[in-house]
CSV table of C-alpha atoms in Angstrom, one decimal:
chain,number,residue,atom,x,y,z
A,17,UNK,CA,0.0,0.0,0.0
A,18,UNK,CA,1.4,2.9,-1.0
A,19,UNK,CA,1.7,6.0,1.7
A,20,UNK,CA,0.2,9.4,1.2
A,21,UNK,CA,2.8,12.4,-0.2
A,22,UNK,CA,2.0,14.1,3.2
A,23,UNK,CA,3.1,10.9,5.4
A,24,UNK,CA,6.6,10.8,3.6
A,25,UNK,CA,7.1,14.3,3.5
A,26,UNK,CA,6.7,14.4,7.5
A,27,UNK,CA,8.8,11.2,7.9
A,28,UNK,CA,11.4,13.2,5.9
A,29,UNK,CA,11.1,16.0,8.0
A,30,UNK,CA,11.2,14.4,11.3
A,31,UNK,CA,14.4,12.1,10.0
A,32,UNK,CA,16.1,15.6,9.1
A,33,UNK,CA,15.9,17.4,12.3
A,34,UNK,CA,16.8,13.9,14.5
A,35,UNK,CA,19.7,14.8,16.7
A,36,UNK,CA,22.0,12.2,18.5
A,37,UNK,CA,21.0,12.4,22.1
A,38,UNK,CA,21.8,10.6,25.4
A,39,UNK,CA,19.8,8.5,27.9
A,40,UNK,CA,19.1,10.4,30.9
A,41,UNK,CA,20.3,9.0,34.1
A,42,UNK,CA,17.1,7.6,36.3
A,43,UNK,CA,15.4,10.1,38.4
A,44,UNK,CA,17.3,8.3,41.6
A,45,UNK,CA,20.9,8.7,40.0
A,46,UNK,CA,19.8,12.8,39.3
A,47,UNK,CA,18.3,13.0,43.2
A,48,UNK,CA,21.6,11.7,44.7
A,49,UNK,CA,23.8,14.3,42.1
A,50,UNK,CA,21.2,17.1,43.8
A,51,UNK,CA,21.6,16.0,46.9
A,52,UNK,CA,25.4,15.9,47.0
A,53,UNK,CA,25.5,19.5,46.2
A,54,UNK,CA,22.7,20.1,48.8
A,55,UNK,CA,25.1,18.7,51.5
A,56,UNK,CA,28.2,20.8,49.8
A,57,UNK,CA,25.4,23.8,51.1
A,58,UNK,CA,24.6,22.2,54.6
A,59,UNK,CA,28.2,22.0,55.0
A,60,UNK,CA,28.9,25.9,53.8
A,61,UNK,CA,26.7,27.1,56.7
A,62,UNK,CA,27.8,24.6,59.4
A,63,UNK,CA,31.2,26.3,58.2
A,64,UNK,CA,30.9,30.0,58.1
A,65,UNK,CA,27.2,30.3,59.8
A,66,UNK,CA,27.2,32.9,62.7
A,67,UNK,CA,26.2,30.0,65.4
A,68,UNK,CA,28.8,30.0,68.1
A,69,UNK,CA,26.8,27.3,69.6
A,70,UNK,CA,26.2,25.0,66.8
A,71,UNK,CA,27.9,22.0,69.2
A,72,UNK,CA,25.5,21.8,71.7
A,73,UNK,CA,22.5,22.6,69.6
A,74,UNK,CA,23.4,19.3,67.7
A,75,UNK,CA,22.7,17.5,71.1
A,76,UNK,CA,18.9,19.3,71.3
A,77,UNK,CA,16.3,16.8,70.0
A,78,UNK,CA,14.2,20.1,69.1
A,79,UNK,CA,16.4,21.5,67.3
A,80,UNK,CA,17.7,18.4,65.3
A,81,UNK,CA,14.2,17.1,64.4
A,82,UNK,CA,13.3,20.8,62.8
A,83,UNK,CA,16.2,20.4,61.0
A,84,UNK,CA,15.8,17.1,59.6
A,85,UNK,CA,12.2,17.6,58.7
A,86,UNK,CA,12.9,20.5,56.7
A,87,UNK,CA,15.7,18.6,54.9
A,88,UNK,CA,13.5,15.3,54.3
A,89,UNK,CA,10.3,17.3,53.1
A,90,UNK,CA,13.1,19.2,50.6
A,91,UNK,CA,14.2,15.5,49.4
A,92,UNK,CA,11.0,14.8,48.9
A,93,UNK,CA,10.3,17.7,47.2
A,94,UNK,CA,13.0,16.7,45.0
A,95,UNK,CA,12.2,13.4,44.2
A,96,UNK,CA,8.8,14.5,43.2
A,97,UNK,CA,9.8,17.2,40.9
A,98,UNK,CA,12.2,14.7,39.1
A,99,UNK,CA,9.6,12.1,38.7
A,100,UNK,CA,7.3,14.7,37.4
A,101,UNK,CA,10.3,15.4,34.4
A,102,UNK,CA,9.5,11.6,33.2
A,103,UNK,CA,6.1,10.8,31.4
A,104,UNK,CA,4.3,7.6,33.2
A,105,UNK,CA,6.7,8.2,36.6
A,106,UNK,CA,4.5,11.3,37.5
A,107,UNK,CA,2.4,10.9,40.9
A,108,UNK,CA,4.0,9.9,44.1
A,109,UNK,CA,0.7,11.4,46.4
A,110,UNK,CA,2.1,9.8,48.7
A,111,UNK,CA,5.7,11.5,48.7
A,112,UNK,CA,3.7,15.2,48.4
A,113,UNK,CA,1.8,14.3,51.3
A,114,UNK,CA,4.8,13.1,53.6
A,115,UNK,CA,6.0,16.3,52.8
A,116,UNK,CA,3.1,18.6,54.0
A,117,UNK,CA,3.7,16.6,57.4
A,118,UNK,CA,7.2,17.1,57.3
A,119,UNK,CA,6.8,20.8,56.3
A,120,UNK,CA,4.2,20.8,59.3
A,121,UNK,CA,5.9,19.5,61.7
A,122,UNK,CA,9.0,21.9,61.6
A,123,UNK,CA,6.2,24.7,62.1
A,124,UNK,CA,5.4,23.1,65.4
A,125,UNK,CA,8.7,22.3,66.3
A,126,UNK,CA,9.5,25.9,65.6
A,127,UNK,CA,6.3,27.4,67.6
A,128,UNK,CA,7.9,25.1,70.8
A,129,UNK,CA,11.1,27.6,71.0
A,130,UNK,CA,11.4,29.8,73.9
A,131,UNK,CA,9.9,33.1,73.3
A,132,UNK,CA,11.3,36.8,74.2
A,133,UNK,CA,9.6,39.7,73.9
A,134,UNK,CA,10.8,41.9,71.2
A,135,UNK,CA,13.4,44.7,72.6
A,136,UNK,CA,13.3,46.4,69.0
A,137,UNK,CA,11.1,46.3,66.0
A,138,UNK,CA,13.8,47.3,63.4
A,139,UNK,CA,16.2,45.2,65.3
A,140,UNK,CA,13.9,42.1,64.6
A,141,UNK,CA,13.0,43.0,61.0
A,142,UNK,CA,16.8,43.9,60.3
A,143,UNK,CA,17.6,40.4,61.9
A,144,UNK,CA,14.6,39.0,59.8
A,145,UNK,CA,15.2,40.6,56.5
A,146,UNK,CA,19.0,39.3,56.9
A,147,UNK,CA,17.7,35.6,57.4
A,148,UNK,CA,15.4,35.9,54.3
A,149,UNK,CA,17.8,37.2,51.6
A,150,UNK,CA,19.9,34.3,53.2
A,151,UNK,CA,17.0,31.4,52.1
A,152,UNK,CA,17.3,33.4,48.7
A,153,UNK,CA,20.6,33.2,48.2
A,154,UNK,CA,20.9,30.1,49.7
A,155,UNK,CA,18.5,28.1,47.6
A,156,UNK,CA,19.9,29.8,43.7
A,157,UNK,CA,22.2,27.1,43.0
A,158,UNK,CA,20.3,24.3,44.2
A,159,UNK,CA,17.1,25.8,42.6
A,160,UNK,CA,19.1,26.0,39.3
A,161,UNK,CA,20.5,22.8,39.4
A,162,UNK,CA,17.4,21.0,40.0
A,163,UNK,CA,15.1,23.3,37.0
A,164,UNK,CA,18.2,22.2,34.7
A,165,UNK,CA,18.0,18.1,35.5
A,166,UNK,CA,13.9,18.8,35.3
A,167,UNK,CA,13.8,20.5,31.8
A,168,UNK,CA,16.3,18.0,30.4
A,169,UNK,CA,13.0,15.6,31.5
A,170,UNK,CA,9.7,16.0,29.7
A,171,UNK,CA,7.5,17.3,32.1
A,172,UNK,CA,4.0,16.7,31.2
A,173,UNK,CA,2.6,19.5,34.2
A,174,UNK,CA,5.1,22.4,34.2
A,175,UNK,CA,3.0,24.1,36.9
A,176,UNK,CA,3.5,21.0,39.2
A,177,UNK,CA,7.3,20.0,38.5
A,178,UNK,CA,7.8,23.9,39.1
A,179,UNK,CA,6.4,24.1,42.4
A,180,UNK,CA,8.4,21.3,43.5
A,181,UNK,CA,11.7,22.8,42.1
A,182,UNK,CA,11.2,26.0,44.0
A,183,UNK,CA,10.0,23.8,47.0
A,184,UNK,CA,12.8,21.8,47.2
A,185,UNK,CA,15.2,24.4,47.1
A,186,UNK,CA,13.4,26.6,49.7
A,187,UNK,CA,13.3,23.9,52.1
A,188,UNK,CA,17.2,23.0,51.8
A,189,UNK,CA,17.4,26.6,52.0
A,190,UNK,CA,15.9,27.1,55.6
A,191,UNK,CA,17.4,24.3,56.9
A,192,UNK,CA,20.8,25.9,55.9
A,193,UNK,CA,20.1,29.4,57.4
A,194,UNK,CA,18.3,27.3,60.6
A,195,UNK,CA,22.0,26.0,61.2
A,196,UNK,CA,23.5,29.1,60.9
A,197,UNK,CA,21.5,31.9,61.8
A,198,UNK,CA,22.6,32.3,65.8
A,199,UNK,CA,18.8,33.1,67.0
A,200,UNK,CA,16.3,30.8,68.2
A,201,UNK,CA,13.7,33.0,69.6
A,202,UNK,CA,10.1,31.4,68.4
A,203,UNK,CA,8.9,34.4,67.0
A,204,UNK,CA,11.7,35.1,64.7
A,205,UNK,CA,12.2,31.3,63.5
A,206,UNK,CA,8.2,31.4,62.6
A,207,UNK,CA,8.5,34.6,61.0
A,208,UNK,CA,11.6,34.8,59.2
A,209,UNK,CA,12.3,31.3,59.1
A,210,UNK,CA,9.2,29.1,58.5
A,211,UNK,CA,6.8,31.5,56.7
A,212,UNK,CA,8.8,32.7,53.7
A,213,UNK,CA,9.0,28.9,52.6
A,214,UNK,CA,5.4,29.0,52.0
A,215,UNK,CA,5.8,32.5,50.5
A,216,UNK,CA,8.9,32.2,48.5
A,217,UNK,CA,8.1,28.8,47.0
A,218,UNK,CA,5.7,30.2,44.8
A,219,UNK,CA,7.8,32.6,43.1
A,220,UNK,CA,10.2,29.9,42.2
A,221,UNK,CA,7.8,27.9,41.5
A,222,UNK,CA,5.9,30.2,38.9
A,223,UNK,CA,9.3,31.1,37.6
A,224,UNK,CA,9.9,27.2,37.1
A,225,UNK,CA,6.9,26.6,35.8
A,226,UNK,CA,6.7,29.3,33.3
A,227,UNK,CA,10.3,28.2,32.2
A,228,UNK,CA,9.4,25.3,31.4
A,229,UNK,CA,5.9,25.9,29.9
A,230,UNK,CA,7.9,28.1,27.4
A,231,UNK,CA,11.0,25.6,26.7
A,232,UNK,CA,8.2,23.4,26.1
A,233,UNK,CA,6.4,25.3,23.6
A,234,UNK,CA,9.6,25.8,21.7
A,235,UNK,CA,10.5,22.5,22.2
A,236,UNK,CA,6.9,21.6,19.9
């Protein structure tokens, strides 16, 4: 049977612009590159953060568990947003939901700190403001390096692998800053601490997502 002008001349196009490309490594393999760098970042603030009491702090069950769940909801995070990158690996409800509890329970962990009344209001927003451009600048690498090992995916839900890229990041981020920021005071670490990775994750995560919505359309 013979095939219609219009069939050949598409199967002559599509031959023409086929590049050479390379399998990507599995979504595990690109989690454990991430993470590496993530503990390169955890390392930089146990290293030059401004806690003098970082020692003993590491021997406070409080403080370790609102560390760790801030770290496992970001590998979550991560793990989600990779998955999303490969068409038929997409879901995990139960990974997004172990990370709302995670994300949860560092905000109660956090609202169990001592508190201290406030001395100085532009003392405690310059202390604030200081520990939020940290999260920022904190979480630009990482939030780079995961949007890269996403859009080399095909992400079927840009708005959804987005969120999670931003997500991830923040959430390494804070931990990061937790570690090094020198002040434990409950209504600082809720304010400054806890509440702009709610806040911030959506601007990376729109920025993500509308990334990858556009590489997308090019990519068509």
């Amino acid at each position: 049977m013979a095939t219609p002008p219009s069939h050949e001349r598409l199967v002559a196009r599509l031959i023409a612009d086929a590049r050479p490309v390379r399998p990507l490594w599995s979504p595990h393999a690109r989690l454990a590159l991430w993470l590496a760098l993530e503990t390169l970042t955890i390392g930089f603030a146990v290293e030059f953060g401004l806690r003098q009491d970082l020692g003993d702090h590491l021997h406070q069950p409080l403080f370790l568990l609102e560390v760790g769940a801030l770290i496992a909801a970001g590998v979550m995070a991560a793990a989600v947003a990779l998955r999303a990158a490969v068409p038929g690996m997409a879901g995990g409800r139960w990974a997004v939901t172990v990370s709302i509890l995670l994300v949860a329970a560092a905000v109660v962990l956090a609202s169990l700190e001592p508190a201290a009344r406030i001395r100085s209001v532009w003392g405690f927003v310059a202390h604030g403001a200081q520990c939020v451009v940290s999260i920022l600048a904190f979480s630009v690498l990482p939030w780079t390096a995961l949007f890269l090992a996403v859009r080399r995916g095909a992400p079927l839900d840009a708005s959804l692998a987005g969120a999670y890229v931003g997500a991830a990041a923040l959430l390494f981020a804070a931990a990061a800053v937790r570690i090094a920021c020198p002040i434990d005071e409950k209504l600082h670490v809720l304010t400054w601490h806890t509440l702009p990775i709610a806040m911030g994750a959506a601007l990376p995560g729109v920025a993500s997502a509308r990334r990858l919505a556009r590489w997308q359309r090019a990519s068509d």
